[in-house]
XYZ file of C-alpha atoms in Angstrom:
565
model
C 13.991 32.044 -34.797
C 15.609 35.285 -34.432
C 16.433 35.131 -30.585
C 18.121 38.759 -30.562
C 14.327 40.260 -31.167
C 12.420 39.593 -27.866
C 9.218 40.079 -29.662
C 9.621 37.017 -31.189
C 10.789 34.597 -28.590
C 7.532 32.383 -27.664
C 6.460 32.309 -23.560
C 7.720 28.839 -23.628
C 6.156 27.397 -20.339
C 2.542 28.340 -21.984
C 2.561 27.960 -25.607
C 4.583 24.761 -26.041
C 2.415 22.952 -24.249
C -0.524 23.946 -26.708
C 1.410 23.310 -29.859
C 2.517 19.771 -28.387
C -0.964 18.617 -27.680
C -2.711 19.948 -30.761
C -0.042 18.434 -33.086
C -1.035 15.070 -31.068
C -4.171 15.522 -31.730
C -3.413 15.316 -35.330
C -1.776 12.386 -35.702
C -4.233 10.257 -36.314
C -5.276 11.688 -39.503
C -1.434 12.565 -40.896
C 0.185 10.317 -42.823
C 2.037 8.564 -40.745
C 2.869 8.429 -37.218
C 6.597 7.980 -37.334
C 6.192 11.274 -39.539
C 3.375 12.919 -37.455
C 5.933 12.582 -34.264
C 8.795 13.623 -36.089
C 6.258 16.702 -37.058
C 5.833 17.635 -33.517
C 9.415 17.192 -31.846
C 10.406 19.613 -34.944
C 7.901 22.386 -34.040
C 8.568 21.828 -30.743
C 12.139 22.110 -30.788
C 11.754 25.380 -33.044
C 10.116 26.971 -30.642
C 12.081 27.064 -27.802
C 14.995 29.695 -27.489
C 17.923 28.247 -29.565
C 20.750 29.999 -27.354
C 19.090 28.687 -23.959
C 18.468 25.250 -25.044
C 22.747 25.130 -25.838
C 23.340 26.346 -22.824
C 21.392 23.642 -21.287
C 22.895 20.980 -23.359
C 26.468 21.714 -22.319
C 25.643 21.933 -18.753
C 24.719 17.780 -19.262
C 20.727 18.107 -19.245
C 19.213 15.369 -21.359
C 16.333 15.752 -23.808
C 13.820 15.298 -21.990
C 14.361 17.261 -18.857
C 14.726 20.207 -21.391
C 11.515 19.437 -22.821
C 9.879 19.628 -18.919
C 11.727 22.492 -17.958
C 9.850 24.198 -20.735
C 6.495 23.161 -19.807
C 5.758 20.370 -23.012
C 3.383 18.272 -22.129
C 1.889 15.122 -23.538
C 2.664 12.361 -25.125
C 5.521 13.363 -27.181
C 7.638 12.049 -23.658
C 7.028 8.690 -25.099
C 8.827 9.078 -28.594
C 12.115 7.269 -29.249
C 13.179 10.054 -31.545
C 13.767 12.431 -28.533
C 17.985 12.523 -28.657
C 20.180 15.418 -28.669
C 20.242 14.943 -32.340
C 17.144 16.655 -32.322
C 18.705 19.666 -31.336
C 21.158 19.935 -34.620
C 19.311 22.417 -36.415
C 20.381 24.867 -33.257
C 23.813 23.871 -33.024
C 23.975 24.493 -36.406
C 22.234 27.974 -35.783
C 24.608 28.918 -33.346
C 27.796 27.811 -35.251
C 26.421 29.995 -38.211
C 26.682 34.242 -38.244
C 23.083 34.625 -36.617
C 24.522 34.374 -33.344
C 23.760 36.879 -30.229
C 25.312 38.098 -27.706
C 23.999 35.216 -25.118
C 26.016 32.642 -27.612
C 28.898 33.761 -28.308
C 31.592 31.240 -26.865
C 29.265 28.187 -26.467
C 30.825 25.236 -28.266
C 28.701 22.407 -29.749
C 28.129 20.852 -26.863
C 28.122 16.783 -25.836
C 25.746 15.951 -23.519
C 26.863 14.563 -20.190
C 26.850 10.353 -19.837
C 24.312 11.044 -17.426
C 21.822 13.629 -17.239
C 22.740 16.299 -14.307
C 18.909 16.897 -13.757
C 17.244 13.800 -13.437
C 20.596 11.525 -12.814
C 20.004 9.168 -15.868
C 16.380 8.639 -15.600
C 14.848 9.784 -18.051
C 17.272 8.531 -20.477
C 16.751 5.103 -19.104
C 19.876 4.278 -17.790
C 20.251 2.345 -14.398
C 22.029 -0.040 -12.675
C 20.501 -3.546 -11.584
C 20.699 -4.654 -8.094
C 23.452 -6.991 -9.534
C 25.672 -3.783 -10.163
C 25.614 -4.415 -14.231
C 24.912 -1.079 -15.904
C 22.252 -0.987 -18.617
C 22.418 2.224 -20.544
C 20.563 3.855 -23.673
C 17.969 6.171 -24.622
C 15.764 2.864 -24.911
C 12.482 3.603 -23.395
C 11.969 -0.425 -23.537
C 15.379 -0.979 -21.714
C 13.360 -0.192 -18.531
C 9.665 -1.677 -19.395
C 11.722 -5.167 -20.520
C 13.185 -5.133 -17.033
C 9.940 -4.387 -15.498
C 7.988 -6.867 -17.390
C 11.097 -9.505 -16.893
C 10.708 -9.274 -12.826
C 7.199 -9.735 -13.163
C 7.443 -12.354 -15.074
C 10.129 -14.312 -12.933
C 7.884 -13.392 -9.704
C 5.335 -15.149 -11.136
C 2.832 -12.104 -11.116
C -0.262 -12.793 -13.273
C -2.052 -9.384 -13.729
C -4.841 -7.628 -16.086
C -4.194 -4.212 -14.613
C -1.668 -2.007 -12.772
C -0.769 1.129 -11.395
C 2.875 2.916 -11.529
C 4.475 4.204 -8.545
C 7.728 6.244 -8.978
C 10.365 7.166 -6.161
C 13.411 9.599 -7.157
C 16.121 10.575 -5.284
C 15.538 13.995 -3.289
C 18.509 15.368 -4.995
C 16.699 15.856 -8.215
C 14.936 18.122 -6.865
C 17.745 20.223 -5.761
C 18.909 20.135 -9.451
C 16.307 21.649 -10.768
C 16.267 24.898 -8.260
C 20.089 24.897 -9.229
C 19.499 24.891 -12.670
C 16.943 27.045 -12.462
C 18.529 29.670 -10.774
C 21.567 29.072 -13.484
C 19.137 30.369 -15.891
C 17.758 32.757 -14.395
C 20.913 34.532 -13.850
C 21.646 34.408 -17.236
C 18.263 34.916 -18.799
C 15.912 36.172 -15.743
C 15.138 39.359 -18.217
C 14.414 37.985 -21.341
C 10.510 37.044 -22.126
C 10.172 33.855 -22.508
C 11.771 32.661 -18.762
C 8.674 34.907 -16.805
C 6.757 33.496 -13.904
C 5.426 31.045 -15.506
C 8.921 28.856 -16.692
C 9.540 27.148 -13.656
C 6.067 26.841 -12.435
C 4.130 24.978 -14.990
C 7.611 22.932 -15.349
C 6.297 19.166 -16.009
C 8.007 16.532 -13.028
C 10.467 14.066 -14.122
C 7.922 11.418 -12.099
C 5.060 12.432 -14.788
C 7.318 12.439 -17.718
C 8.772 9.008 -16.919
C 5.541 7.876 -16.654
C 4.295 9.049 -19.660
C 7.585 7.858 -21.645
C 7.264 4.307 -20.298
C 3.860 3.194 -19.698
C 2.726 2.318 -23.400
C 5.303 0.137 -23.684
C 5.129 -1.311 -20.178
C 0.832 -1.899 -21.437
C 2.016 -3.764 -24.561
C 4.652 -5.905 -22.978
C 2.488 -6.669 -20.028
C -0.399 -7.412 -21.665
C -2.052 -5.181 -18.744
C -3.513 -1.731 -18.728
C -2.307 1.310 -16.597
C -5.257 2.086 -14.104
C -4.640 4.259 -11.386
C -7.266 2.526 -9.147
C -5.315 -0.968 -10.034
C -4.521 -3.568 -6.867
C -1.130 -4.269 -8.659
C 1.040 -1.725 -7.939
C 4.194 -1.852 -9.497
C 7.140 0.556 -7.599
C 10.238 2.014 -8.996
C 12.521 2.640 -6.412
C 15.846 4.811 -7.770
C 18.387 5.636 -5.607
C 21.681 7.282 -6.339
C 23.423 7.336 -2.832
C 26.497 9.493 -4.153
C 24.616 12.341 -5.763
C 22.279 12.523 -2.574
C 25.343 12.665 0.120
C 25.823 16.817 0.027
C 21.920 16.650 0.096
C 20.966 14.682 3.112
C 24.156 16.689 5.125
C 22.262 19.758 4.452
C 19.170 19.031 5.385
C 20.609 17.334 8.269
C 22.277 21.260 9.205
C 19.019 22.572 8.447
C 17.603 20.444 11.259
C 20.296 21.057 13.545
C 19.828 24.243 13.180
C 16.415 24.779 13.640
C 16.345 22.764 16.903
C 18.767 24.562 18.050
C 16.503 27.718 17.560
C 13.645 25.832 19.509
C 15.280 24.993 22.117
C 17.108 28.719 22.732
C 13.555 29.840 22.731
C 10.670 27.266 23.811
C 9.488 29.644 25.934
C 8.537 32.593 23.947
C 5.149 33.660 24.661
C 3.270 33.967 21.165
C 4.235 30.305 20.572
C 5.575 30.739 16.790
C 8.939 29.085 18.128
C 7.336 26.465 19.450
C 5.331 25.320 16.143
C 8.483 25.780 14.305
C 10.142 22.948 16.979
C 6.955 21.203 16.010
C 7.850 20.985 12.649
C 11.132 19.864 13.380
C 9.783 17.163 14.785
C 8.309 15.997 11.614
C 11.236 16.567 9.754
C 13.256 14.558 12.461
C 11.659 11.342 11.684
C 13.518 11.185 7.994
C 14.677 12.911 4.897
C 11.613 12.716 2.965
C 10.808 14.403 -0.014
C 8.614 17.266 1.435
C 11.227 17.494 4.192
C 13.762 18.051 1.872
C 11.497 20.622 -0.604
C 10.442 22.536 2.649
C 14.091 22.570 3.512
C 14.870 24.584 -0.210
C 12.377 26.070 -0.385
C 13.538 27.875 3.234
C 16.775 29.012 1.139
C 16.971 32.392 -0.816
C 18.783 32.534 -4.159
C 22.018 33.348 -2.462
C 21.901 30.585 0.169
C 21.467 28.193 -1.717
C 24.072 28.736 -4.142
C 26.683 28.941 -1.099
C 25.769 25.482 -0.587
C 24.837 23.461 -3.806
C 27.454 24.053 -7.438
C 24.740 26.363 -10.015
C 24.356 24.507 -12.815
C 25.159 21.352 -10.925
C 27.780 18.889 -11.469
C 27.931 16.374 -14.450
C 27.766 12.583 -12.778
C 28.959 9.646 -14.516
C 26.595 6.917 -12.775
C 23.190 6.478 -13.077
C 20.439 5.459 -10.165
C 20.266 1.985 -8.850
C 16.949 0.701 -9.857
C 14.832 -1.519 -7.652
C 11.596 -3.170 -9.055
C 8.932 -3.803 -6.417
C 5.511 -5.213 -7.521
C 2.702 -5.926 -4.779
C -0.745 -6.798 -4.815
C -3.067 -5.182 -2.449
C -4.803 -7.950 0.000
C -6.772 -10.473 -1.840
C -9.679 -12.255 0.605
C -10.808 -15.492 0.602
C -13.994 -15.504 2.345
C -16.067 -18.567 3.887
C -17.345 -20.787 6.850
C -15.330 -23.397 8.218
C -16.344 -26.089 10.753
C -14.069 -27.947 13.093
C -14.825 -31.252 14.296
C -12.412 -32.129 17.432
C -11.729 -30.780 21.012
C -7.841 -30.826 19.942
C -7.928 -27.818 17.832
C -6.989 -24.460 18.071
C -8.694 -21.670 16.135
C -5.225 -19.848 15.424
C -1.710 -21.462 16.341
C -1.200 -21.754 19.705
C 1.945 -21.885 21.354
C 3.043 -21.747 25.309
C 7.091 -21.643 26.167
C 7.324 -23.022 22.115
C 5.347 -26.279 22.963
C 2.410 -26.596 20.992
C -1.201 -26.587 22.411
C -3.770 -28.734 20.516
C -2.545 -31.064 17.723
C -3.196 -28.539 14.810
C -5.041 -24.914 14.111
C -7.907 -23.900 12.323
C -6.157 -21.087 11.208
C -2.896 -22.986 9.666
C -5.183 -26.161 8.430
C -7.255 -23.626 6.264
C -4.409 -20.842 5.744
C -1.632 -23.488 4.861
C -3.473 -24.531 1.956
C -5.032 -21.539 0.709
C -1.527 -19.576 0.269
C 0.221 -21.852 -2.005
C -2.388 -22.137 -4.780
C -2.774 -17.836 -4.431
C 1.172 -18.014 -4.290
C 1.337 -15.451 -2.020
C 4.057 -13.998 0.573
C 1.563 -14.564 3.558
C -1.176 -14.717 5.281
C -3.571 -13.405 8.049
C -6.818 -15.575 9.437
C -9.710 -13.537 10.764
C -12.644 -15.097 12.168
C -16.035 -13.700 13.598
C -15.400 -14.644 17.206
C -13.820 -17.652 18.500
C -14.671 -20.903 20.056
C -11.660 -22.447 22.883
C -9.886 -25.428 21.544
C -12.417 -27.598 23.165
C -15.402 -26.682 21.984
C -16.567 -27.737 18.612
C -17.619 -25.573 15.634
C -21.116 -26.852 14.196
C -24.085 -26.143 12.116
C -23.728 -23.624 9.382
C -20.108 -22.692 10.583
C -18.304 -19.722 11.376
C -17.692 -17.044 8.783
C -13.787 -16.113 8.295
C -11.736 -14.710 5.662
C -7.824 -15.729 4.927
C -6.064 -12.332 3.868
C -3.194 -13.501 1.335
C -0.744 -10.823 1.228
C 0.444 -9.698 -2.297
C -1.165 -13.063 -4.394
C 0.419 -13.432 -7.444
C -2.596 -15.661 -8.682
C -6.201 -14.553 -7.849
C -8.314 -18.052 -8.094
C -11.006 -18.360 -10.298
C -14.234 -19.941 -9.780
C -13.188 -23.294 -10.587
C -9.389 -22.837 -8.400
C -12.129 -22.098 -5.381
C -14.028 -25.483 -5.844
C -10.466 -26.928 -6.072
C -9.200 -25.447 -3.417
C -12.375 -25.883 -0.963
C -12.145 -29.465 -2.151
C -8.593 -29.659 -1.111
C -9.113 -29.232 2.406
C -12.497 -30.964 2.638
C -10.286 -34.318 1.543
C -7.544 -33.982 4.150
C -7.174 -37.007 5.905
C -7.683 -35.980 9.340
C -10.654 -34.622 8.590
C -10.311 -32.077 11.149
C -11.684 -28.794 9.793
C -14.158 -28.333 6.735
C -14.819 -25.032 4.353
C -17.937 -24.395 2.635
C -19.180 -21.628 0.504
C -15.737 -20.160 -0.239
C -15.370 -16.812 -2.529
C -12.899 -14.635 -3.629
C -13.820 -11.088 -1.949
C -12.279 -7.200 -2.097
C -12.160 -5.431 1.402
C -15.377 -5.089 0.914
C -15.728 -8.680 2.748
C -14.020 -7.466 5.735
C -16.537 -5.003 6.156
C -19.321 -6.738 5.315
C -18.153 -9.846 8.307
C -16.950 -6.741 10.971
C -21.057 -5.282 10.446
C -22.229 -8.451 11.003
C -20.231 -9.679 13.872
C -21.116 -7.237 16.675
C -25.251 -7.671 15.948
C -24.627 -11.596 15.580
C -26.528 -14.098 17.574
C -25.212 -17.704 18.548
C -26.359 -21.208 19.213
C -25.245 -23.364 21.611
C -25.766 -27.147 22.927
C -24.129 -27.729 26.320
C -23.614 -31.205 27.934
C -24.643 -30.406 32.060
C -24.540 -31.507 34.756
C -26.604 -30.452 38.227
C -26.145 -31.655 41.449
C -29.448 -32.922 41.872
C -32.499 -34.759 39.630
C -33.500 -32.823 36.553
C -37.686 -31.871 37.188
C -40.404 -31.214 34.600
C -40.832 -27.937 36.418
C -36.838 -26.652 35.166
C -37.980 -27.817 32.166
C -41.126 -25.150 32.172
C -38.882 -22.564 34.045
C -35.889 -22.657 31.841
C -38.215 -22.401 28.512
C -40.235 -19.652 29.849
C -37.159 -17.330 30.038
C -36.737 -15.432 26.886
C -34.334 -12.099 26.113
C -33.172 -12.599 29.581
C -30.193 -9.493 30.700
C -27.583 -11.109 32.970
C -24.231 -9.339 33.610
C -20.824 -11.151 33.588
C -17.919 -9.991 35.020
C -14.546 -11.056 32.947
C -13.989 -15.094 33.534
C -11.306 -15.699 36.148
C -10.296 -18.101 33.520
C -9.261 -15.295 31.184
C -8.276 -12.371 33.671
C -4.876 -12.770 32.533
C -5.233 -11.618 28.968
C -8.648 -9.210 28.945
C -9.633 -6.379 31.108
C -11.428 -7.057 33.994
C -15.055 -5.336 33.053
C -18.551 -5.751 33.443
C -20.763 -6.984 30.559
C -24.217 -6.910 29.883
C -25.544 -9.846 27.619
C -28.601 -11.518 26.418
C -30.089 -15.089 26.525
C -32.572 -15.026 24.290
C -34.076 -18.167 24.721
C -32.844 -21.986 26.062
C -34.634 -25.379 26.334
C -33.658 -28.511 27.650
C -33.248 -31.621 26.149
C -33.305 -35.154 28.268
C -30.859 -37.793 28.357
C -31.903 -41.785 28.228
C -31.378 -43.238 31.465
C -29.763 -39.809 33.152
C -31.312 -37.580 35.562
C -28.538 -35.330 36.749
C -27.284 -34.913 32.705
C -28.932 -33.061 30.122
C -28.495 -31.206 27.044
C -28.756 -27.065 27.461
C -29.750 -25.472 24.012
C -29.353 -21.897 24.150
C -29.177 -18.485 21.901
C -26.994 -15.776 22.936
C -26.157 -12.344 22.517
C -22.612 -12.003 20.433
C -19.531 -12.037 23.379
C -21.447 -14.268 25.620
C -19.464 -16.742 28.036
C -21.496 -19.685 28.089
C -18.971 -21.971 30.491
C -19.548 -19.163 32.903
C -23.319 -18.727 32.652
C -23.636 -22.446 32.947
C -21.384 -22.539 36.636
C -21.422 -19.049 37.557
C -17.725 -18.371 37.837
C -17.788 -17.973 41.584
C -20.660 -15.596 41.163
C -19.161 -13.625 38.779
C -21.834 -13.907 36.113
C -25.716 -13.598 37.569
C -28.174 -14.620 37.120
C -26.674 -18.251 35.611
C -27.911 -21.461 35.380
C -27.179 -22.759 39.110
C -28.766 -19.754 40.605
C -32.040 -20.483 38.190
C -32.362 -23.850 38.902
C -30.787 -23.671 42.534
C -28.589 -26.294 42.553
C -24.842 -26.537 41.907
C -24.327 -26.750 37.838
C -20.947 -27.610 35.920
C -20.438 -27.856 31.782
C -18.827 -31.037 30.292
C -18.770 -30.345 26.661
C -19.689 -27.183 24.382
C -20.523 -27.050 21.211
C -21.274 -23.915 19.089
C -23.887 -24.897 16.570
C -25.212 -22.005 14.705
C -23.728 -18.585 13.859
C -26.517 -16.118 12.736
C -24.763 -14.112 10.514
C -25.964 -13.383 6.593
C -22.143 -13.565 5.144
C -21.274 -16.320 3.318
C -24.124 -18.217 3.789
C-alpha cells in the first residue's frame, strides 16, 4: 500500500472490521483453516497503514492491541499466528525506497517484553500468586492455568461464564497512545472519528482469544447466563501507582471546590460534591475513566509520559471461580424439646443439645463441597416445641458448591441424616432448587396456615359445654400484643391474627388436662393465646373459658404450605 497517497489508505476503524469477519466467514469452505487464518491476518495486516503500525511497534504495543486499536473484530483474536512476525512484510516496506516522510528514521523495531497498552495481557504473560513468571504468546498458557485451578478446587461444571478485571491504568494507556497518534497522524484519513471510538476493549479481545480453548480444556461451554463464574483478577500495582495518585489529586481537588462553594445558589457545586462522594468510596474503573475523561489533551499529557512507558513485568494473575447459590429444598421434622432450630448460643454456652439448622446443614455441605452455608426456614418453632406432621419447609443455601447432587446424591444424602443415631431431626422430600425455591417458600410463608396440639391445663373441671363453645368458634380475630417473653428482641406492636378453628380432645382419667387442637393464622403465638400473657393477647383461651389456663407442651403438627410437599 502506497501510504504517501491518502486516497488509498483504508478508514481502518470501519473497513477492517468487515474484511475480518467476511474472511471468517469463509473459512469453512477454504482449504484449510490453518491456511484460511493465515488468509485473514495477511489481508488484515495489509490493510492497515504500514508507517503507523511501526510506529506502534517500537513504542512496545503488542499484536493484538494493534489489531483493537484499529477496530478488527472477530475471531481472528483467537489465532496463535498473531506475533510481530506478522508484521515483516512492513518492516520490510519501510526498510525498502517506498518510504514517506512519516518513516523516515524508524528502525525495525523489537517489541517491548511487555506490552505498554495492555501490560502483558494479551500476550498471555502473568505472574502466579507464587511470584513465578509464565510468559509467551501461548493463548493456552492462561486457559491451562485456568482449567488447572479448577481442577485442584475440585469444581465440577457443564457451563461457565468469564469475568475479566484489568488494571485502571490500561485505560490511561490507551488515551496516551491515542493522543501519541493523533499528534502525529490526527490529519491523515484513516485516524478520523471513528479510530478510537469503535476501538475493540482489551476485556473483549481477551475473551475472544481465550475462551475456545478454555471450552475444550474444560469440557464446559461459555454461557453468559452460566452459575459458574470464573474471575480473572490482574493487577499490576507498579504501573497503577502514578494512576491512583492522580485520581487521588483529582479528588482532592474537587472537594476542595465543594467545599469553597456549598453554598452557591443554583446547586451545580453541590452535585459536583455529590459526585465526589461517589468517587470517594474507591478508585474504580468509571471513577478513574470519569477522572480522564475530565482532562483535555494538554492536561493530560502534563501528567501521564505520551506514548507511555515500556514495563518489564507483567500483571499478577488471580483465578477466582464461584458458583452462584445452589438450594437444597425440603421439610424436616424434629422430634425432641432439646433442639434448637438454628445454633443457639448465650455468653458461648450452648442452649439445647444440638440445632436443626447444623444437624441438617452439617451434612448437606460436605457432599455439595461447598465453602458454606445458610439455613432458612418458613417460621420457627422454640426449642421446646416439637416439629410434626408433614414438617416444615426449609432450604440449606450452599455457597459456591463445587458438586451439584444428582437425583440419586439427594436420596443419599436424605438417607444420611434420616440414619443418624440420635434420631433427632428427619428430612423428607428433598430437591435440588434455583432461587426460584426461595421465592416460591417466601410466597407461601406469609398466606400459610398452622396446626397445633397443645397439652392444657385450666384451673377448674373441663365441661361438655367448653367443649360446644370452643368448637363453635371459627375464623375468630384476636389481637396480641408482642409476648413479654420476647420484648427483648422484637418490637413491641400490636397484631391482628386468626384462629380459624380449635376442638378439644379429652384425657383418660383427667379433668383439669386436655388436648387443644387448633389452626392459626401464620405469626400466631399460641403459648400466649393459651395464658393470655398478662392480658396482652385477647380474647385467649382463659378469658373464653373463664378460668385461669397455662400450656405444658406444644407441638406444631401441620404446616399448610404447597412447597415441597
Amino acid at each position: 500500500m502506497a501510504i504517501n497517497n491518502e486516497k488509498e489508505v483504508i478508514s481502518c476503524s470501519k473497513e477492517v472490521g468487515v474484511i475480518v469477519e467476511a474472511k471468517e466467514a469463509q473459512i469453512s469452505t477454504g482449504p484449510s483453516q490453518e491456511e484460511a487464518a493465515n488468509k485473514i491476518i495477511s489481508d488484515t495486516v495489509l490493510s492497515l497503514p504500514s508507517h503507523a503500525i511501526l510506529d506502534l511497534l517500537s513504542i512496545g504495543v503488542c499484536t493484538r492491541c494493534i489489531f483493537r486499536l484499529f477496530g478488527v473484530r472477530g475471531q481472528i483474536y483467537s489465532s496463535s499466528l498473531l506475533s510481530p512476525t506478522i508484521f515483516a512484510p512492513l518492516i520490510q516496506k519501510s526498510n525498502g525506497s517506498d518510504v514517506d516522510e512519516h518513516s523516515k528514521g524508524l528502525h525495525s523495531p523489537q517489541e517491548s517484553e511487555f506490552c505498554s497498552i495492555c501490560l502483558g495481557i494479551l500476550q498471555f504473560s502473568f505472574i502466579k500468586e507464587k511470584q513465578n513468571l509464565e510468559k509467551g504468546e501461548l493463548i493456552n498458557s492462561v486457559s491451562e492455568e485456568i482449567a488447572k485451578f479448577i481442577k485442584q478446587e475440585g469444581h465440577e461444571i457443564d457451563s461457565f461464564s468469564l469475568e475479566v478485571s484489568i488494571p485502571p491504568i490500561i485505560l490511561a494507556n490507551e488515551c496516551s497512545v491515542w493522543l501519541y497518534l493523533k499528534k502525529k497522524y490526527g490529519s491523515e484519513i484513516w485516524f478520523e472519528d471513528k479510530f478510537h471510538a469503535e476501538h475493540f476493549t482489551v476485556k473483549d479481545a481477551f475473551k475472544l482469544a481465550i475462551t475456545s480453548s478454555l471450552e475444550t480444556l474444560l469440557t464446559a461451554k461459555s454461557e453468559i447466563s452460566s452459575s459458574s463464574r470464573i474471575r480473572l483478577n490482574y493487577t499490576h500495582s507498579k504501573a497503577s501507582l502514578n494512576l491512583e495518585s492522580f485520581v487521588e489529586r483529582d479528588q482532592n481537588c474537587k472537594r476542595r471546590k465543594t467545599e469553597n462553594s456549598v453554598d452557591n445558589a443554583d446547586g451545580a457545586n453541590v452535585k459536583r460534591g455529590a459526585e465526589c462522594s461517589e468517587q470517594s468510596n474507591g478508585e474504580t474503573d468509571a471513577a478513574i475513566q470519569r477522572s480522564l475523561s475530565r482532562l483535555q489533551d494538554h492536561a493530560f499529557c502534563e501528567r501521564f509520559k505520551s506514548p507511555p512507558e515500556k514495563v518489564n513485568e507483567p500483571c499478577k494473575l488471580e483465578i477466582i471461580c464461584n458458583r452462584a447459590p445452589i438450594y437444597i429444598g425440603g421439610r424436616y421434622l424434629k422430634y425432641s424439646r432439646n433442639v434448637s432450630q438454628s445454633r443457639w448460643l448465650i455468653d458461648d454456652e450452648r442452649k439445647g443439645e444440638a440445632s436443626v439448622e447444623e444437624i441438617i446443614g452439617g451434612n448437606i455441605l460436605p457432599i455439595c463441597r461447598g465453602d458454606n452455608y445458610k439455613f432458612h426456614a418458613a417460621g420457627r418453632e422454640d426449642i421446646d416445641v416439637r416439629m410434626l406432621g408433614s414438617g416444615r419447609p426449609f432450604l440449606v443455601e450452599i455457597q459456591n458448591a463445587r458438586h451439584v447432587p444428582s437425583e440419586v446424591s439427594i436420596g443419599e444424602m436424605e438417607e444420611k441424616i434420616n440414619s443418624l443415631r440420635e434420631k433427632l431431626v428427619r428430612v423428607r422430600n428433598l430437591q435440588v432448587l434455583g432461587s426460584e425455591g426461595w421465592t416460591l417458600m417466601r410466597e407461601g410463608e406469609t398466606e400459610k396456615q398452622k396446626q397445633y396440639a397443645a397439652l392444657v391445663w385450666i384451673s377448674r373441671p373441663l365441661e361438655d359445654e367448653d367443649l360446644q363453645t370452643i368448637t363453635s368458634l371459627m375464623d375468630m380475630c384476636i389481637l396480641q400484643k408482642t409476648p413479654v417473653r420476647v420484648l427483648h428482641r422484637r418490637s413491641p406492636l400490636d397484631r391482628e391474627k386468626i384462629i380459624h378453628w380449635m376442638k378439644i380432645e379429652r384425657m383418660v382419667g383427667s379433668q383439669q388436662y386436655f388436648l387443644l387442637h387448633l389452626c392459626t393464622e401464620a405469626g400466631t403465638y399460641i403459648k400466649e393465646f393459651v395464658h393470655g400473657d398478662l392480658g396482652r393477647t385477647y380474647p385467649n383461651l382463659g378469658s373464653i373459658l373463664k378460668c385461669r389456663a397455662e400450656i405444658l407442651q406444644l407441638d406444631v403438627t401441620d404446616v399448610k404450605m404447597d412447597c415441597f410437599n
